[in-house]
Tab-separated table of C-alpha atoms and ligand atoms in Angstrom:
chain	number	residue	atom	x	y	z
A	1	UNK	CA	-3.720	40.132	-17.574
A	2	UNK	CA	-1.563	37.471	-20.405
A	3	UNK	CA	-2.484	33.641	-20.579
A	4	UNK	CA	-0.885	31.926	-18.072
A	5	UNK	CA	-1.035	28.354	-17.330
A	6	UNK	CA	-0.099	26.113	-14.440
A	7	UNK	CA	3.871	24.571	-16.124
A	8	UNK	CA	3.688	20.305	-17.098
A	9	UNK	CA	3.519	17.635	-14.310
A	10	UNK	CA	1.691	20.731	-11.718
A	11	UNK	CA	-0.479	18.372	-11.014
A	12	UNK	CA	0.956	14.913	-11.282
A	13	UNK	CA	1.790	13.160	-8.333
A	14	UNK	CA	5.682	13.317	-7.987
A	15	UNK	CA	7.473	10.245	-5.593
A	16	UNK	CA	9.644	11.206	-2.774
A	17	UNK	CA	9.267	14.862	-2.018
A	18	UNK	CA	6.997	16.046	2.011
A	19	UNK	CA	3.734	14.962	1.485
A	20	UNK	CA	0.592	17.350	3.722
A	21	UNK	CA	-2.110	14.790	4.898
A	22	UNK	CA	-5.973	15.290	3.886
A	23	UNK	CA	-8.592	14.070	5.855
A	24	UNK	CA	-12.637	14.033	6.059
A	25	UNK	CA	-13.651	15.423	9.546
A	26	UNK	CA	-16.751	16.606	11.168
A	27	UNK	CA	-18.276	19.477	12.605
A	28	UNK	CA	-21.033	20.220	14.999
A	29	UNK	CA	-23.717	22.221	13.109
A	30	UNK	CA	-25.456	24.920	14.152
A	31	UNK	CA	-26.879	26.440	11.745
A	32	UNK	CA	-27.921	23.554	9.659
A	33	UNK	CA	-28.507	21.783	13.090
A	34	UNK	CA	-26.148	17.944	12.582
A	35	UNK	CA	-22.628	17.245	12.486
A	36	UNK	CA	-21.364	18.714	8.596
A	37	UNK	CA	-17.842	16.488	7.001
A	38	UNK	CA	-15.483	18.425	5.276
A	39	UNK	CA	-11.913	17.913	4.193
A	40	UNK	CA	-9.123	20.070	5.876
A	41	UNK	CA	-5.368	19.221	4.170
A	42	UNK	CA	-2.177	19.998	6.197
A	43	UNK	CA	0.663	21.206	4.598
A	44	UNK	CA	4.314	19.361	4.238
A	45	UNK	CA	5.901	19.577	7.212
A	46	UNK	CA	2.511	20.575	9.107
A	47	UNK	CA	3.985	21.474	13.182
A	48	UNK	CA	1.014	22.413	15.321
A	49	UNK	CA	3.223	24.407	16.472
A	50	UNK	CA	3.926	26.566	14.353
A	51	UNK	CA	1.049	28.987	12.871
A	52	UNK	CA	-1.341	29.033	9.595
A	53	UNK	CA	-3.657	30.594	7.822
A	54	UNK	CA	-6.242	29.686	6.318
A	55	UNK	CA	-7.905	28.853	2.949
A	56	UNK	CA	-11.373	27.864	2.520
A	57	UNK	CA	-11.693	26.188	-0.928
A	58	UNK	CA	-15.698	25.930	-2.285
A	59	UNK	CA	-16.839	23.363	-4.568
A	60	UNK	CA	-20.100	23.761	-7.272
A	61	UNK	CA	-22.575	22.795	-7.515
A	62	UNK	CA	-22.492	19.356	-8.699
A	63	UNK	CA	-20.777	18.259	-5.952
A	64	UNK	CA	-18.917	18.246	-2.471
A	65	UNK	CA	-16.617	18.126	0.467
A	66	UNK	CA	-14.785	15.681	-1.382
A	67	UNK	CA	-15.167	17.532	-4.931
A	68	UNK	CA	-12.451	19.447	-5.601
A	69	UNK	CA	-10.424	15.759	-3.905
A	70	UNK	CA	-12.846	13.980	-6.237
A	71	UNK	CA	-11.578	15.829	-9.771
A	72	UNK	CA	-8.741	18.411	-8.476
A	73	UNK	CA	-6.717	16.420	-6.477
A	74	UNK	CA	-5.127	19.467	-4.018
A	75	UNK	CA	-3.174	17.893	-2.273
A	76	UNK	CA	-0.238	17.162	-4.845
A	77	UNK	CA	-1.159	20.855	-6.697
A	78	UNK	CA	-0.557	22.294	-3.010
A	79	UNK	CA	2.481	19.071	-2.258
A	80	UNK	CA	4.367	20.190	-5.595
A	81	UNK	CA	4.012	23.335	-5.471
A	82	UNK	CA	5.407	23.288	-1.557
A	83	UNK	CA	8.015	21.091	-2.934
A	84	UNK	CA	8.819	24.269	-5.669
A	85	UNK	CA	8.995	26.699	-2.869
A	86	UNK	CA	6.029	28.576	-4.289
A	87	UNK	CA	2.870	28.505	-1.396
A	88	UNK	CA	3.121	30.569	2.058
A	89	UNK	CA	2.442	27.709	4.034
A	90	UNK	CA	-1.315	27.574	4.978
A	91	UNK	CA	-4.908	24.894	5.882
A	92	UNK	CA	-7.144	24.431	2.882
A	93	UNK	CA	-10.147	23.984	4.337
A	94	UNK	CA	-12.883	21.887	1.746
A	95	UNK	CA	-15.805	22.565	3.386
A	96	UNK	CA	-19.547	21.262	2.291
A	97	UNK	CA	-21.832	23.484	0.748
A	98	UNK	CA	-25.239	23.261	0.448
A	99	UNK	CA	-25.978	24.257	4.315
A	100	UNK	CA	-28.370	22.088	5.045
A	101	UNK	CA	-29.295	17.892	6.456
A	102	UNK	CA	-29.201	16.343	3.210
A	103	UNK	CA	-25.912	18.283	1.897
A	104	UNK	CA	-25.533	15.392	-0.872
A	105	UNK	CA	-24.844	15.658	-4.297
A	106	UNK	CA	-27.724	14.118	-5.849
A	107	UNK	CA	-31.708	14.216	-7.482
A	108	UNK	CA	-32.856	17.531	-8.753
A	109	UNK	CA	-29.200	20.533	-7.874
A	110	UNK	CA	-31.496	23.725	-8.782
A	111	UNK	CA	-34.174	22.286	-6.482
A	112	UNK	CA	-34.349	26.193	-4.759
A	113	UNK	CA	-34.521	24.097	-1.663
A	114	UNK	CA	-30.598	23.687	-2.686
A	115	UNK	CA	-29.313	27.272	-3.683
A	116	UNK	CA	-31.070	28.399	-0.937
A	117	UNK	CA	-28.668	25.887	0.786
A	118	UNK	CA	-26.081	27.168	-0.264
A	119	UNK	CA	-26.856	30.845	0.053
A	120	UNK	CA	-27.192	29.780	4.060
A	121	UNK	CA	-23.733	28.407	3.976
A	122	UNK	CA	-22.316	31.422	5.167
A	123	UNK	CA	-24.019	31.252	8.865
A	124	UNK	CA	-22.252	27.885	8.537
A	125	UNK	CA	-18.868	29.236	7.780
A	126	UNK	CA	-19.107	31.886	9.459
A	127	UNK	CA	-20.999	30.697	12.587
A	128	UNK	CA	-19.468	27.053	12.694
A	129	UNK	CA	-17.150	25.836	10.198
A	130	UNK	CA	-14.499	29.156	11.316
A	131	UNK	CA	-15.199	29.215	15.245
A	132	UNK	CA	-14.108	24.712	14.543
A	133	UNK	CA	-10.982	25.168	12.499
A	134	UNK	CA	-9.647	27.526	15.191
A	135	UNK	CA	-10.081	25.981	17.191
A	136	UNK	CA	-8.855	22.227	16.316
A	137	UNK	CA	-6.068	23.461	14.297
A	138	UNK	CA	-3.325	26.240	15.116
A	139	UNK	CA	-4.688	28.816	12.864
A	140	UNK	CA	-4.148	32.472	12.405
A	141	UNK	CA	-7.235	33.339	13.203
A	142	UNK	CA	-7.555	37.524	11.170
A	143	UNK	CA	-8.978	38.933	8.149
A	144	UNK	CA	-5.062	38.824	6.739
A	145	UNK	CA	-5.014	34.966	7.626
A	146	UNK	CA	-8.196	33.545	6.056
A	147	UNK	CA	-8.802	33.557	2.078
A	148	UNK	CA	-12.241	32.229	0.088
A	149	UNK	CA	-11.696	31.192	-2.709
A	150	UNK	CA	-13.985	27.837	-5.250
A	151	UNK	CA	-15.584	27.052	-8.194
A	152	UNK	CA	-18.373	28.703	-9.997
A	153	UNK	CA	-21.508	28.279	-7.744
A	154	UNK	CA	-19.425	28.368	-4.807
A	155	UNK	CA	-16.575	31.175	-6.689
A	156	UNK	CA	-20.279	32.683	-6.883
A	157	UNK	CA	-21.132	31.828	-2.093
A	158	UNK	CA	-17.144	33.198	-1.823
A	159	UNK	CA	-17.702	36.588	-4.269
A	160	UNK	CA	-20.713	36.614	-2.355
A	161	UNK	CA	-19.548	35.401	1.579
A	162	UNK	CA	-15.919	37.330	1.050
A	163	UNK	CA	-16.317	40.651	0.091
A	164	UNK	CA	-19.381	40.740	1.838
A	165	UNK	CA	-17.257	40.058	4.851
A	166	UNK	CA	-14.256	41.919	4.692
A	167	UNK	CA	-13.748	41.994	7.577
A	168	UNK	CA	-13.543	38.284	7.965
A	169	UNK	CA	-11.148	37.934	4.862
A	170	UNK	CA	-8.757	40.162	3.430
A	171	UNK	CA	-8.526	37.753	-0.114
A	172	UNK	CA	-10.510	36.151	-2.153
A	173	UNK	CA	-11.262	34.315	-5.439
A	174	UNK	CA	-13.756	33.334	-7.960
A	175	UNK	CA	-12.837	30.557	-10.286
A	176	UNK	CA	-15.847	30.831	-12.946
A	177	UNK	CA	-18.058	32.040	-10.880
A	178	UNK	CA	-21.383	30.887	-11.518
A	179	UNK	CA	-24.810	32.295	-11.700
A	180	UNK	CA	-25.997	33.253	-7.604
A	181	UNK	CA	-23.310	35.580	-7.660
A	182	UNK	CA	-24.745	38.888	-6.312
A	183	UNK	CA	-25.053	42.415	-8.899
A	184	UNK	CA	-20.868	43.664	-9.040
A	185	UNK	CA	-23.516	46.971	-6.931
A	186	UNK	CA	-24.636	45.334	-4.577
A	187	UNK	CA	-20.959	42.494	-3.996
A	188	UNK	CA	-18.590	45.378	-3.159
A	189	UNK	CA	-21.271	49.013	-2.704
A	190	UNK	CA	-18.236	50.318	-1.505
A	191	UNK	CA	-15.813	50.726	-3.887
A	192	UNK	CA	-13.028	52.731	-1.658
A	193	UNK	CA	-13.471	50.735	1.416
A	194	UNK	CA	-13.460	47.409	-0.102
A	195	UNK	CA	-9.914	48.188	-2.368
A	196	UNK	CA	-8.705	49.270	1.216
A	197	UNK	CA	-9.978	45.634	3.248
A	198	UNK	CA	-8.816	43.568	0.503
A	199	UNK	CA	-5.125	42.216	-0.324
A	200	UNK	CA	-6.571	40.183	-3.416
A	201	UNK	CA	-9.472	39.904	-5.123
A	202	UNK	CA	-8.782	37.076	-8.186
A	203	UNK	CA	-11.632	36.232	-10.777
A	204	UNK	CA	-10.914	33.773	-13.598
A	205	UNK	CA	-13.283	32.245	-16.375
A	206	UNK	CA	-12.325	30.424	-18.981
A	207	UNK	CA	-12.968	31.039	-22.535
A	208	UNK	CA	-15.187	28.583	-24.040
A	209	UNK	CA	-18.088	29.302	-20.791
A	210	UNK	CA	-21.330	30.015	-21.038
A	211	UNK	CA	-21.188	31.786	-17.264
A	212	UNK	CA	-17.827	34.381	-18.848
A	213	UNK	CA	-21.039	36.635	-18.750
A	214	UNK	CA	-20.900	36.912	-14.905
A	215	UNK	CA	-16.889	37.009	-14.870
A	216	UNK	CA	-17.063	39.780	-16.474
A	217	UNK	CA	-19.645	42.243	-15.357
A	218	UNK	CA	-17.806	41.083	-11.968
A	219	UNK	CA	-14.085	42.328	-13.518
A	220	UNK	CA	-16.352	45.942	-15.699
A	221	UNK	CA	-17.461	46.438	-12.230
A	222	UNK	CA	-14.232	46.599	-10.620
A	223	UNK	CA	-11.986	47.739	-13.163
A	224	UNK	CA	-14.624	51.423	-13.587
A	225	UNK	CA	-14.586	51.578	-9.713
A	226	UNK	CA	-10.532	51.354	-9.685
A	227	UNK	CA	-11.336	48.598	-7.097
A	228	UNK	CA	-7.906	46.798	-7.529
A	229	UNK	CA	-8.256	43.050	-9.018
A	230	UNK	CA	-7.034	40.370	-11.082
A	231	UNK	CA	-8.169	39.394	-13.548
A	232	UNK	CA	-7.591	36.146	-15.563
A	233	UNK	CA	-9.269	34.879	-18.817
A	234	UNK	CA	-8.021	31.646	-20.044
A	235	UNK	CA	-8.528	29.080	-22.799
A	236	UNK	CA	-11.181	26.438	-21.725
A	237	UNK	CA	-14.644	25.971	-20.054
A	238	UNK	CA	-16.255	25.165	-17.235
A	239	UNK	CA	-14.267	22.214	-16.489
A	240	UNK	CA	-12.115	21.156	-14.192
A	241	UNK	CA	-8.773	22.486	-16.153
A	242	UNK	CA	-9.372	25.584	-14.920
A	243	UNK	CA	-10.439	25.216	-12.155
A	244	UNK	CA	-6.671	23.544	-11.299
A	245	UNK	CA	-5.573	25.874	-12.806
A	246	UNK	CA	-6.853	29.042	-11.304
A	247	UNK	CA	-6.213	27.367	-8.162
A	248	UNK	CA	-2.518	27.095	-8.631
A	249	UNK	CA	-2.163	31.420	-10.443
A	250	UNK	CA	-4.736	31.929	-6.706
A	251	UNK	CA	-2.970	29.839	-3.798
A	252	UNK	CA	1.239	30.984	-5.194
A	253	UNK	CA	0.155	35.108	-4.383
A	254	UNK	CA	-1.671	33.453	-1.109
A	255	UNK	CA	-0.705	36.017	2.240
A	256	UNK	CA	2.406	37.906	0.361
A	257	UNK	CA	2.903	41.257	0.129
A	258	UNK	CA	2.040	42.813	-3.506
B	1	FER	C1	-27.100	28.545	-13.278
B	1	FER	C2	-25.594	28.230	-14.045
B	1	FER	C3	-25.121	27.196	-12.811
B	1	FER	C4	-26.847	28.623	-10.880
B	1	FER	C5	-25.361	27.651	-11.190
B	1	FER	C6	-24.839	26.862	-11.850
B	1	FER	C7	-27.297	29.428	-9.183
B	1	FER	C8	-23.228	26.446	-11.488
B	1	FER	C9	-22.957	25.390	-11.960
B	1	FER	C10	-22.332	24.643	-11.010
B	1	FER	O1	-21.587	24.989	-10.296
B	1	FER	O2	-21.052	23.940	-11.906
B	1	FER	O3	-27.720	29.343	-13.877
B	1	FER	O4	-27.400	28.862	-10.922
């Protein structure tokens, strides 16, 4: 795929445009055993009279539920995109992917217990967070109406959880997927089934990223087995310009029929 980047100003606050709302809420987690923080962005013109698709957007190893908000300001990018008519209305849910009682990004971030908590998040998401979102927001339910994407550790989670639960997700994206990504043949054991069930599978990574081999490994496997996907190598490192650009490019393909 050709190198594409977002147009200049895509991530700059614009005056006098309709705005969505981004806020922190808490949901009960039977998986972790305590209430957990999550941020939720509802789009401009949001109304509980309507129903919405939902994107679950995951953070990296150094982050928490506020990482995208603090470093990527997705609400600014998305408000601009709505104003430019580029997006299907969707709720964006920003969870904390470290599913353990102390889920703050502190201490040794590579502590095996913390790495394991990123795996445990699959249960927290499926059993606790999705049911919370779908009973507290006017969310459309069903796999065609759910997307999962994330950066780095969250990109690995998105591939592991999304591809491992195609009955729950039709749209899957990974920006700069980390080494928590399962081996491609484990991610996609049935290439024909995945091909028919996926509405979109997106992989992107910066060409200066030390973790590039992870994305390339998945991309090459998918290509060999003719699993439709979008592979987007761009210039950049393991950093926010790549992840914000990823959100910009990925989100405008979401919930549209190709
Ligand atoms: C690793 C290198 C990087 C790893 C995870 C990461 C689990 C995650 C990076 C990030 O989320 O930015 O070896 O192992």
